[in-house]
Short mmCIF file of C-alpha atoms in Angstrom, two decimals:
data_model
loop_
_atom_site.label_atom_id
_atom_site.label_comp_id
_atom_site.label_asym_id
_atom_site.label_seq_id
_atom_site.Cartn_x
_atom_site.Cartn_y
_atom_site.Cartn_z
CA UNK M 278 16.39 11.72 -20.28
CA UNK M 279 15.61 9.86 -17.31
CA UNK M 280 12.99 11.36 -14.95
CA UNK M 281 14.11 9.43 -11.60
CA UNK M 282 11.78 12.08 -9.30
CA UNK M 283 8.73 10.92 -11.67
CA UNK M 284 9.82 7.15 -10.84
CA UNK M 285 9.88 7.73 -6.91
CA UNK M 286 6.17 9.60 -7.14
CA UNK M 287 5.08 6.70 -9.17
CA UNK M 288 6.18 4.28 -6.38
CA UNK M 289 5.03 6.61 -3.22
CA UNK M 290 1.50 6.60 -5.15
CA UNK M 291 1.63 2.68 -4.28
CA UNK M 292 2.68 2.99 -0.73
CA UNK M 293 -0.22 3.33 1.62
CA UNK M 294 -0.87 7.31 2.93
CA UNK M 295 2.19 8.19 5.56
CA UNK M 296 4.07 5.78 5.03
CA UNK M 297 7.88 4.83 4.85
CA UNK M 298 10.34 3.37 2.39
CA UNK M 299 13.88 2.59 2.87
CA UNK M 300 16.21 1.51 0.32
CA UNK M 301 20.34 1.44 0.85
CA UNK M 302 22.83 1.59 -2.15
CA UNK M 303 25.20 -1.76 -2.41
CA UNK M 304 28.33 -1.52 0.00
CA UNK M 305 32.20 -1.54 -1.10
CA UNK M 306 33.07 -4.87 -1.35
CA UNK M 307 37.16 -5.49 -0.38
CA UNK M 308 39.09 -7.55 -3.23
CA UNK M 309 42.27 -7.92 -0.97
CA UNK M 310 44.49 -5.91 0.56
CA UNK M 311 44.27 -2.71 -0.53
CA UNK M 312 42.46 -2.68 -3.16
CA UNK M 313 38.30 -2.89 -3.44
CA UNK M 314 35.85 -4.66 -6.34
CA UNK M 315 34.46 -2.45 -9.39
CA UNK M 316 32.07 -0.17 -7.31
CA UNK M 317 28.39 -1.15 -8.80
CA UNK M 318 25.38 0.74 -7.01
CA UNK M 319 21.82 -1.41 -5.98
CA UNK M 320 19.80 -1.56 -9.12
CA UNK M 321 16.64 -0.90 -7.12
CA UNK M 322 18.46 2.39 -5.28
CA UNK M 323 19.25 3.29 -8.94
CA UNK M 324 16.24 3.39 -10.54
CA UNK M 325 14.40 5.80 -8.04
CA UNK M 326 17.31 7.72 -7.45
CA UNK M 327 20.21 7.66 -10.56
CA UNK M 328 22.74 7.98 -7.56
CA UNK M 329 26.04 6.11 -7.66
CA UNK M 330 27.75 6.75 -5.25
CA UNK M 331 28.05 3.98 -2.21
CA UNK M 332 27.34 4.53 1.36
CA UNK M 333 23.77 6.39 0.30
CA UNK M 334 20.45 5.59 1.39
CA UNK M 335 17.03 7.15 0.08
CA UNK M 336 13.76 7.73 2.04
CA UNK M 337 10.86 8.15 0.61
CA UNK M 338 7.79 9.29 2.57
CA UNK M 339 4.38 8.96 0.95
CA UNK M 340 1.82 11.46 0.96
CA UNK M 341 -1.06 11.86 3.60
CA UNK M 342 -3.90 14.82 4.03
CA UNK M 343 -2.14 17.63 3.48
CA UNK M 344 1.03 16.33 3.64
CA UNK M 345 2.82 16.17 0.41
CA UNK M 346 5.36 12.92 -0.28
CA UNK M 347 8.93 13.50 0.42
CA UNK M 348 12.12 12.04 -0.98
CA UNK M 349 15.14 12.54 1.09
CA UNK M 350 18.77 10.98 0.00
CA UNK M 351 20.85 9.94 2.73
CA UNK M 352 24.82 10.39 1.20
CA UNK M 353 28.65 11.06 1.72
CA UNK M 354 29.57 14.58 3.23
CA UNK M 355 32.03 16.67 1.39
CA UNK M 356 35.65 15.90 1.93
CA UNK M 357 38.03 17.26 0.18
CA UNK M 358 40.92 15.11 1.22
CA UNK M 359 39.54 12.15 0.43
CA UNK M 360 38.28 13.52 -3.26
CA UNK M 361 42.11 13.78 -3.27
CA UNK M 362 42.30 10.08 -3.28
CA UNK M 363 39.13 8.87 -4.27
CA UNK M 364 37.21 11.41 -6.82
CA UNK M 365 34.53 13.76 -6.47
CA UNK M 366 31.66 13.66 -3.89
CA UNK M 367 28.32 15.44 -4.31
CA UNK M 368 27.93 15.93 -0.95
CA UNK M 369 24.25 16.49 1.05
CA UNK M 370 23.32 19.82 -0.63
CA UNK M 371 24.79 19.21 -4.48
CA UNK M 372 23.29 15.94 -4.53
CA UNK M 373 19.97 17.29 -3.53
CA UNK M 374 19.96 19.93 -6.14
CA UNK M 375 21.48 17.85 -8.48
CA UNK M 376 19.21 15.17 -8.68
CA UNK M 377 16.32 16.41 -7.16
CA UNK M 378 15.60 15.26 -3.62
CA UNK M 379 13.56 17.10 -1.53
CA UNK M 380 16.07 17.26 1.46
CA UNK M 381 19.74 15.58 1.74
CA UNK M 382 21.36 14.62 5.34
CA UNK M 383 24.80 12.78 5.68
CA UNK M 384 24.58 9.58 5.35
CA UNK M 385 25.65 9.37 9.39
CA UNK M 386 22.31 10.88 10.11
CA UNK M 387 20.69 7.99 9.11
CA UNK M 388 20.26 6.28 11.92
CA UNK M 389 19.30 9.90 14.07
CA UNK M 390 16.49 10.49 11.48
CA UNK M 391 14.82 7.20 10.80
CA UNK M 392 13.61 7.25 14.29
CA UNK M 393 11.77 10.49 13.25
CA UNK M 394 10.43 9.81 9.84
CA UNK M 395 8.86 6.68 11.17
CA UNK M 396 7.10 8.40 14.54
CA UNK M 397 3.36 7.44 13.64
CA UNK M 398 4.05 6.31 10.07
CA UNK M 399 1.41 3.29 9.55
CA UNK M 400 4.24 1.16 7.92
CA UNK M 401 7.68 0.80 6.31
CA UNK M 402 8.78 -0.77 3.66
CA UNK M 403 11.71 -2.34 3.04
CA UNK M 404 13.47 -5.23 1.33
CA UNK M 405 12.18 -7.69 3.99
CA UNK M 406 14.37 -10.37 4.46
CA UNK M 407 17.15 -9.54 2.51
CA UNK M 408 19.54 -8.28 4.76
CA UNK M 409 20.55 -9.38 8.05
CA UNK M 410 22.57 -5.89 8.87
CA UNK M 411 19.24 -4.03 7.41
CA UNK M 412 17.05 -6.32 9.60
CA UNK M 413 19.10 -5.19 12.17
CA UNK M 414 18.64 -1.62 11.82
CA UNK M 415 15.36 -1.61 11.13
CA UNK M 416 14.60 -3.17 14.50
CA UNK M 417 16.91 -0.40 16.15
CA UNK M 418 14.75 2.07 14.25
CA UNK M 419 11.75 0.64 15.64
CA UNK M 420 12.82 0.83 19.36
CA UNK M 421 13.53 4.12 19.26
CA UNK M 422 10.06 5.16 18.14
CA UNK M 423 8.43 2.80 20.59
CA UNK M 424 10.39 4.57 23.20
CA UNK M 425 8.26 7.70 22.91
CA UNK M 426 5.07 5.51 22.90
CA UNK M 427 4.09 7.58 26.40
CA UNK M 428 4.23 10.61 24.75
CA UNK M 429 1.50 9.57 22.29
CA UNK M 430 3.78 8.49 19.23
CA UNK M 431 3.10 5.15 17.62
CA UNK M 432 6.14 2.95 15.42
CA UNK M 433 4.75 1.79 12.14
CA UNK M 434 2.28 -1.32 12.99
CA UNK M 435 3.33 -3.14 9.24
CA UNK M 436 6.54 -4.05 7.76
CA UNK M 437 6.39 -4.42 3.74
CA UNK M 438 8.22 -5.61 0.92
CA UNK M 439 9.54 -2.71 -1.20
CA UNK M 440 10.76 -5.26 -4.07
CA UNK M 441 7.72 -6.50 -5.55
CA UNK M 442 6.44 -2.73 -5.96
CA UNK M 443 9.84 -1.78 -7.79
CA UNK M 444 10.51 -5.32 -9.26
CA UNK M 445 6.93 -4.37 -11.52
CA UNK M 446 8.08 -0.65 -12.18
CA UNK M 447 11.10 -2.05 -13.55
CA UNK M 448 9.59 -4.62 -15.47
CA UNK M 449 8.61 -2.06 -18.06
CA UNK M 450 11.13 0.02 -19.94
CA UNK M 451 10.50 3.64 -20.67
CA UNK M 452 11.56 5.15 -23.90
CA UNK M 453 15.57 6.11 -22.09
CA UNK M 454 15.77 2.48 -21.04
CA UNK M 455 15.29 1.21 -24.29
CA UNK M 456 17.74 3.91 -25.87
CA UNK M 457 20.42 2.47 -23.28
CA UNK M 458 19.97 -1.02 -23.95
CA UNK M 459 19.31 -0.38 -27.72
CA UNK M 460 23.34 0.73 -27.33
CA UNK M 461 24.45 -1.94 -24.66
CA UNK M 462 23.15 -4.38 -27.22
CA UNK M 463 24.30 -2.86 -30.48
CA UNK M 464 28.05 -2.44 -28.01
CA UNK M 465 27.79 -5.59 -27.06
CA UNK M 466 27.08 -7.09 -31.03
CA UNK M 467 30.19 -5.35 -32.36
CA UNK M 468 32.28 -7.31 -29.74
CA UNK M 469 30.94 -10.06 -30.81
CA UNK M 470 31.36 -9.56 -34.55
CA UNK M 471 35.05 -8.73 -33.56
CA UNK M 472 35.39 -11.77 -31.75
CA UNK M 473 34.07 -14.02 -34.57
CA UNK M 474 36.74 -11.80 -37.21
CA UNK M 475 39.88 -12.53 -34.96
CA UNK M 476 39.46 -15.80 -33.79
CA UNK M 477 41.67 -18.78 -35.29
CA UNK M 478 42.31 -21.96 -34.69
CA UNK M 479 45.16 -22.50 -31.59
CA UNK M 480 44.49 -18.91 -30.14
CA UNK M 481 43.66 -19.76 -26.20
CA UNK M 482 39.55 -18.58 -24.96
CA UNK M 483 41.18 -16.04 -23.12
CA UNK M 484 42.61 -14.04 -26.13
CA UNK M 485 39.31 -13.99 -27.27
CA UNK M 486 37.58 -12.59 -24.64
CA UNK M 487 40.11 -10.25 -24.24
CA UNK M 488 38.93 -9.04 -27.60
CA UNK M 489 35.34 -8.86 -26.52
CA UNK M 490 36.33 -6.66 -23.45
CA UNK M 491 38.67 -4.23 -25.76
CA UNK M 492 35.42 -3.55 -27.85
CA UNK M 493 32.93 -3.00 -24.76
CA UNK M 494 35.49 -0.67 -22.90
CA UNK M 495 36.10 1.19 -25.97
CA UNK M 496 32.73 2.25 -26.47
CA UNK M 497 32.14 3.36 -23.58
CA UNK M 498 30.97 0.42 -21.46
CA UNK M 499 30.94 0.74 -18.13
CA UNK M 500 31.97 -3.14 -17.40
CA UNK M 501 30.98 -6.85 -18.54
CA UNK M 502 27.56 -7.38 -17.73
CA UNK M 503 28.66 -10.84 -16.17
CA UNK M 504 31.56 -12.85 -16.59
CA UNK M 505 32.18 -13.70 -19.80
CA UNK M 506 31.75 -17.24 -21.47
CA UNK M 507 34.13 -17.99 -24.26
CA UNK M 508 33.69 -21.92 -24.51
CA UNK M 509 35.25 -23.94 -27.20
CA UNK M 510 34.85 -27.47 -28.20
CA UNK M 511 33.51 -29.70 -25.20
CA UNK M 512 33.84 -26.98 -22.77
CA UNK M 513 30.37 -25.51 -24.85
CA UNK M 514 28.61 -28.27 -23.22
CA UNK M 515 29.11 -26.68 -19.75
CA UNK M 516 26.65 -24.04 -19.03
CA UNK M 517 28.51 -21.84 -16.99
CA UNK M 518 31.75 -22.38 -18.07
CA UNK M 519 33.65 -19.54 -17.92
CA UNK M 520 37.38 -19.99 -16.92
CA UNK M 521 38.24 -19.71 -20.28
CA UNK M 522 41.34 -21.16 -20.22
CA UNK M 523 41.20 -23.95 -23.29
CA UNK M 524 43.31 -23.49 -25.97
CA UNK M 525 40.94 -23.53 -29.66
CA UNK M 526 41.80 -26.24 -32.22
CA UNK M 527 40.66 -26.78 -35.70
CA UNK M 528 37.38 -28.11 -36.38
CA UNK M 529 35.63 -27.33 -33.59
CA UNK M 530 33.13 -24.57 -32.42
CA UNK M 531 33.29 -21.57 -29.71
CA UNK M 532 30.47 -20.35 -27.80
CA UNK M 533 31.08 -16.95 -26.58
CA UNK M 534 28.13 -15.98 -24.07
CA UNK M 535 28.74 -12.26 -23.24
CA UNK M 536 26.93 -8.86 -22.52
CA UNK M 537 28.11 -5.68 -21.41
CA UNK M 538 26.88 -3.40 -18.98
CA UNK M 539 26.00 0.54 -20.08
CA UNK M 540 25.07 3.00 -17.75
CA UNK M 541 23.46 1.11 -15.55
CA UNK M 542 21.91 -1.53 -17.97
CA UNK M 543 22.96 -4.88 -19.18
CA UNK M 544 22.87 -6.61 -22.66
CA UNK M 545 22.90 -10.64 -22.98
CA UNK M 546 24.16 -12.10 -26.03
CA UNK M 547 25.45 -15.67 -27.02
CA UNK M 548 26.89 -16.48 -30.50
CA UNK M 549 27.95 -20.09 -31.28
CA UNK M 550 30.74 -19.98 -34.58
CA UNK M 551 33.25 -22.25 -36.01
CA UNK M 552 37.42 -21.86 -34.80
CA UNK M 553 37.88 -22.33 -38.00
CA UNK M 554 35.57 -20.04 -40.18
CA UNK M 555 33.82 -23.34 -41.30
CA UNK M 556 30.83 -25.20 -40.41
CA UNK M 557 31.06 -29.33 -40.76
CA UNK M 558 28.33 -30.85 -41.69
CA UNK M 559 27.24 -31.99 -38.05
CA UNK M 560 27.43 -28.92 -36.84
CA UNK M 561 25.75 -26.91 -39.79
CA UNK M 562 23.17 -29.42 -38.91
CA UNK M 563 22.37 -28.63 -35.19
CA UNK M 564 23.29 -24.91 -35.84
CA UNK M 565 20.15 -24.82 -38.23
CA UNK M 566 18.21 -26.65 -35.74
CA UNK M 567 18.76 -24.32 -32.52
CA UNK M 568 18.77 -21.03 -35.14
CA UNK M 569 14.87 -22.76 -35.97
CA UNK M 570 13.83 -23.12 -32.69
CA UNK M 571 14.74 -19.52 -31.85
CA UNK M 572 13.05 -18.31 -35.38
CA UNK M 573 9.89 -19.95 -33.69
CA UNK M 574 10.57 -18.70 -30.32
CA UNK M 575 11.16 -14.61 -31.86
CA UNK M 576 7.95 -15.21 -33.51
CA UNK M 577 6.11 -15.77 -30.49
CA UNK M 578 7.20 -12.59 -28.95
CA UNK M 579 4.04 -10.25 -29.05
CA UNK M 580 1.69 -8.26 -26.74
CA UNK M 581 -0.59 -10.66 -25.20
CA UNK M 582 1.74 -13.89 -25.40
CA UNK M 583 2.07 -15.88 -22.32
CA UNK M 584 5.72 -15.80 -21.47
CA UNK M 585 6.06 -19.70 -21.60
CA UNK M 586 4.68 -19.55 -24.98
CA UNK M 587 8.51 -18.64 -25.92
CA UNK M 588 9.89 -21.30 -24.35
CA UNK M 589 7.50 -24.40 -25.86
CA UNK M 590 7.74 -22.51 -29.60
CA UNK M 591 11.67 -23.55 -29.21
CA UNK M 592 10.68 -26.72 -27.84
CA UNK M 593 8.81 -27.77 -30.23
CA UNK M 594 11.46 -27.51 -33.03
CA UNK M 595 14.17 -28.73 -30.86
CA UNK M 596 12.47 -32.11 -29.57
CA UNK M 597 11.46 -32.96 -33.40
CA UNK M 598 15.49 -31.82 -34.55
CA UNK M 599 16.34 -34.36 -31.89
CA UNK M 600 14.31 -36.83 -33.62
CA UNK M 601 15.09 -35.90 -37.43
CA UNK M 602 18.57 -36.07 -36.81
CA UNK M 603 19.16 -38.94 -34.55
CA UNK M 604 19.52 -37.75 -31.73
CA UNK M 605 16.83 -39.60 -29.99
CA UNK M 606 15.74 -42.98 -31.49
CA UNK M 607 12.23 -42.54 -32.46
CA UNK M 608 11.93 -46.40 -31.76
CA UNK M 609 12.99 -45.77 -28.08
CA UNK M 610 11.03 -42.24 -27.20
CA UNK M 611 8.01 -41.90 -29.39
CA UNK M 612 6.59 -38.58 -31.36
CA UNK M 613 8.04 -35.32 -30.17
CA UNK M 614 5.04 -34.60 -27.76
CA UNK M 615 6.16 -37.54 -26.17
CA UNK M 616 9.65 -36.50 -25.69
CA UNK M 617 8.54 -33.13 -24.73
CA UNK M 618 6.06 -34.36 -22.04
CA UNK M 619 8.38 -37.12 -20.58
CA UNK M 620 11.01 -34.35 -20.48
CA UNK M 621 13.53 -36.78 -21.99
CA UNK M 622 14.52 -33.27 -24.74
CA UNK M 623 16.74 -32.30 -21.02
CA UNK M 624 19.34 -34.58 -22.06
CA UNK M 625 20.67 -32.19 -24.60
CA UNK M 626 18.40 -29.11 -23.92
CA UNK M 627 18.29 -28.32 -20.13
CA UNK M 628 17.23 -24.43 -19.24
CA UNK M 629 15.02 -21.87 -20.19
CA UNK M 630 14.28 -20.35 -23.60
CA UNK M 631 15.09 -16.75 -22.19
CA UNK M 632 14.59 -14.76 -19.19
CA UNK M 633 14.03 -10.43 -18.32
CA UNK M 634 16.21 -8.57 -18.91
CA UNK M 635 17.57 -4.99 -17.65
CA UNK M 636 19.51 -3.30 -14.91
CA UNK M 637 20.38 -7.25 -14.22
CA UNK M 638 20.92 -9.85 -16.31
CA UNK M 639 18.63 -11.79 -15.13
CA UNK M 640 15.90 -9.44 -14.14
CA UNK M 641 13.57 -8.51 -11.76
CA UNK M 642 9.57 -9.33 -12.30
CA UNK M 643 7.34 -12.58 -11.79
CA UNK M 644 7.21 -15.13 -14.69
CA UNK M 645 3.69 -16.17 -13.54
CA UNK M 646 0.86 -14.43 -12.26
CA UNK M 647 0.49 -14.88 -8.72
CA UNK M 648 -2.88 -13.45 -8.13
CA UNK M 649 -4.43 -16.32 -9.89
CA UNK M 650 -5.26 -19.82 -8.39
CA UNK M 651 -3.88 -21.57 -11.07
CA UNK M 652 -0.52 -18.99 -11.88
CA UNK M 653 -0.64 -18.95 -15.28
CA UNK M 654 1.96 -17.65 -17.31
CA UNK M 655 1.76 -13.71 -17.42
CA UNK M 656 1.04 -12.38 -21.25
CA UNK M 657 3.89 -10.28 -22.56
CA UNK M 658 3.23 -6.42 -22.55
CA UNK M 659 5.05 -3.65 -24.21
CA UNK M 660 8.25 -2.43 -22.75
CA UNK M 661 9.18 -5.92 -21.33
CA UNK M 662 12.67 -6.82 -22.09
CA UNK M 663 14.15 -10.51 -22.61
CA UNK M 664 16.41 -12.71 -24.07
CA UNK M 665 15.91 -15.16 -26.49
CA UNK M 666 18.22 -18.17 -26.47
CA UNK M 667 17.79 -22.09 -27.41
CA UNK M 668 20.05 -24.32 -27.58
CA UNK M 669 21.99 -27.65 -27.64
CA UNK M 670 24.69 -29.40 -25.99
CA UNK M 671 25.53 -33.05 -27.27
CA UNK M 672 27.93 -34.69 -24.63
CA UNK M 673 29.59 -38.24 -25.71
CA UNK M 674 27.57 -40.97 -25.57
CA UNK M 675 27.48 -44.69 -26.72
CA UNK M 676 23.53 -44.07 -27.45
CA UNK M 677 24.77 -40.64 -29.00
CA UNK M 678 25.66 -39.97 -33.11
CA UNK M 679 29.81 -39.82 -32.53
CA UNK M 680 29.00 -36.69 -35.42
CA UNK M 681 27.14 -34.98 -32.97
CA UNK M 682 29.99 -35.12 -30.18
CA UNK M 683 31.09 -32.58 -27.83
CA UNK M 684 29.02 -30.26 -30.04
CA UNK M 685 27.01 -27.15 -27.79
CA UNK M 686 25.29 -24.10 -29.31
CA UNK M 687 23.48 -21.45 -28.07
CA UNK M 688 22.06 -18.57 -30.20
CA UNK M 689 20.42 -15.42 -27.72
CA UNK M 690 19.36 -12.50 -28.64
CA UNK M 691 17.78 -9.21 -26.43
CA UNK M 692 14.44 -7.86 -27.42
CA UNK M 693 11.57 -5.45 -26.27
CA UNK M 694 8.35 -6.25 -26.84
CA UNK M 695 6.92 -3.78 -28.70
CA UNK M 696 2.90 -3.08 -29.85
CA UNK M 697 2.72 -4.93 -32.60
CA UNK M 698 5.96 -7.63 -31.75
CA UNK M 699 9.17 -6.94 -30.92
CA UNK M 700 11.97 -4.76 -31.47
CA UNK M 701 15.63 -6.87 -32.03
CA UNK M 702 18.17 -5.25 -29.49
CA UNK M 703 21.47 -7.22 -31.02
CA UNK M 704 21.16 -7.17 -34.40
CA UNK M 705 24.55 -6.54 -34.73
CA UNK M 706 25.82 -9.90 -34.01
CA UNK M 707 25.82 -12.26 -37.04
CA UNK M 708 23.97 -14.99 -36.64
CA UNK M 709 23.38 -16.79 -39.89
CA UNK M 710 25.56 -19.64 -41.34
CA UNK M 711 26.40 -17.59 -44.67
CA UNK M 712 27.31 -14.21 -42.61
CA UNK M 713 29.15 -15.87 -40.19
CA UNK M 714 32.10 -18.05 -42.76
CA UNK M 715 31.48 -14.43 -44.68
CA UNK M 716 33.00 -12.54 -41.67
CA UNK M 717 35.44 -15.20 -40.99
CA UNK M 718 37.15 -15.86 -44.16
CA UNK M 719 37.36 -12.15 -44.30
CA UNK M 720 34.26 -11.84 -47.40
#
């Protein structure tokens, strides 16, 4: 079980002596008309606080002398004719004994009590920068402590980034996180397993994803971790594709790029399969290339790995594939070094080998470390969570094998870095050749 009140004394232990932190849950967003987007909480207001409800704030005052820290949740009052309409609300009091605050005010307090947490608090932190209606407040905040500057009380001489200092808690997954995104993974596998079991030739990219979504829902995922990306045939050389509108034919691939999203975590997958339950030979052949390069890139994952090691493990197979199977004229570009330093591997192989992953998709927490001149790439420690995921995406070309056209594949995969490796998050999604025309031809 999550221990959110062990999370917020972690970060008040950062914070210097007195001081104040101010984080504010994501607002409603209106869709149109009536009707609002999926409500989805701040990640950052989630992790110290496991609140979900919107229009909430949380306070947190650090510790000084005698004075012991303080959490204080700013939320919804009770009102029972809108629960009519719109569900339960804690309310100040149940939310406070319910998840552990050490006070509760509404959440139209806010702006009465900052004035007072802050009077002679050394400095607040806040996302800086991030918000121009925050900003905004904050400066009201701050006038109404300087206000009483006569009477001896001082505003908070330092403003400081929050995110960093949560961005590097988060960074690192406790034993619950990994449980949750263990399941969002495993959730998010079967979908895909589905997905490569129904799919045949003619059947449009939306009927497919609207298998994927019938398997996340139905165990119990919250929502899609992102909008799906069910690609087929030259539409898998888009990156971000994801109208999904194409109608499949016969002989080509799909490259479904989807997650789901589980209590507050996410799950990244991509599987790459034939319409028709068959591999040709040009695509067996670049399917065995990108499932190499991510072989090399898995292996890589271990305690004490610089993160970019991932990234030029793939690399290294993929530039040489390019070579080996024409590709890239060996004549034209030179050894695979050479096509790796002159970055000429972009043409078919243009992003990252994997990113964090978590409450986001893409993650919070640096790639490098800052604190060093040079900002070398930070070593992989235990409880990190990424993705795994080379690939390759052959658009027509005169220069280009006509084999090898309108073919793109991407195989990802979630891990944790565990102490001796890693621990495989999506094992449930077939990935090899055999398995895959298995499933398909119904084996």
């Amino acid at each position: 079980m999550t221990n959110f009140a062990e999370r917020r004394a972690r970060l008040m232990a950062q914070m210097e002596a007195g001081s104040v932190a101010v984080l504010l849950t994501a607002p409603e967003v209106a869709r149109n008309g009536d009707s609002d987007y999926p409500y989805r909480h701040d990640s950052h207001f989630y992790y110290l606080s496991g609140f979900t409800e919107p229009e909430a704030a949380l306070v947190l005052v650090a510790a000084r002398g005698e004075t012991a820290a303080r959490a204080i949740l700013f939320c919804r009052e009770k009102d029972v004719e809108r629960e009519i309409w719109d569900g339960l609300r804690y309310g100040p009091e149940a939310a406070r004994a319910a998840f552990g605050f050490d006070a509760a005010f509404p959440i139209g307090a806010l702006d009465e009590e900052l004035p007072k947490l802050l009077a002679n608090s050394p400095a607040l932190y806040y996302a800086l920068g991030r918000s121009d209606s925050l900003d905004g407040r904050v400066r009201r905040w701050l006038e109404a402590v300087r206000r009483h500057s006569r009477s001896g009380v001082a505003a908070p001489s330092a403003a400081r980034d929050l995110a960093p200092l949560v961005d590097e808690m988060r960074l690192l997954k406790d034993a619950a996180e990994q449980a949750t995104m263990l399941r969002a993974a495993t959730i998010a596998g079967q979908a895909h397993e589905r997905a490569m079991r129904l799919t045949r030739p003619g059947m449009f990219e939306y009927e497919i994803e609207a298998e994927l979504l019938y398997e996340f829902r139905r165990n119990g995922a919250q929502f899609p971790a992102y909008t799906p990306i069910v690609a087929s045939g030259e539409n898998a050389c888009i990156l971000h594709y994801n109208s999904n509108a194409r109608q499949t034919a016969d002989g080509e691939l799909v490259l479904i790029d989807a997650g789901c999203e589980l209590d507050g975590y996410a799950s990244d997958i991509t599987r790459t399969f034939p319409v028709n339950g068959r591999f040709s030979a040009a695509q067996r052949e670049l399917y065995e290339l990108v499932l190499a390069a991510q072989a090399a890139a898995l292996n890589a994952v271990r305690p004490g790995t610089p993160y970019r090691a991932i990234h030029d493990a793939a690399l290294q197979i993929l530039a040489q594939g390019m070579l080996d199977t024409g590709l890239l004229d060996r004549a034209k570009v030179g050894s695979a070094q050479d096509v790796i330093a002159t970055n000429t591997h972009s043409r078919f192989y243009m992003h990252g080998t994997g990113h964090w992953l978590g409450m986001d998709v893409h993650d919070v927490g640096l790639y490098r470390d800052l604190g060093q001149a040079d900002k070398p790439s930070r070593p992989l420690l235990p409880g990190m969570a990424l993705t795994v995921e080379p690939g390759i995406y052959v658009r027509p070309g005169p220069d280009v094998p006509e084999r090898f056209w309108n073919i793109g594949i991407r195989i990802e995969d979630d891990v944790i870095v565990s102490d001796s490796g890693y621990t495989l998050l999506s094992g449930a999604a077939p990935k090899a050749v055999a398995e895959i025309e298995a499933l398909m031809q119904g084996h």
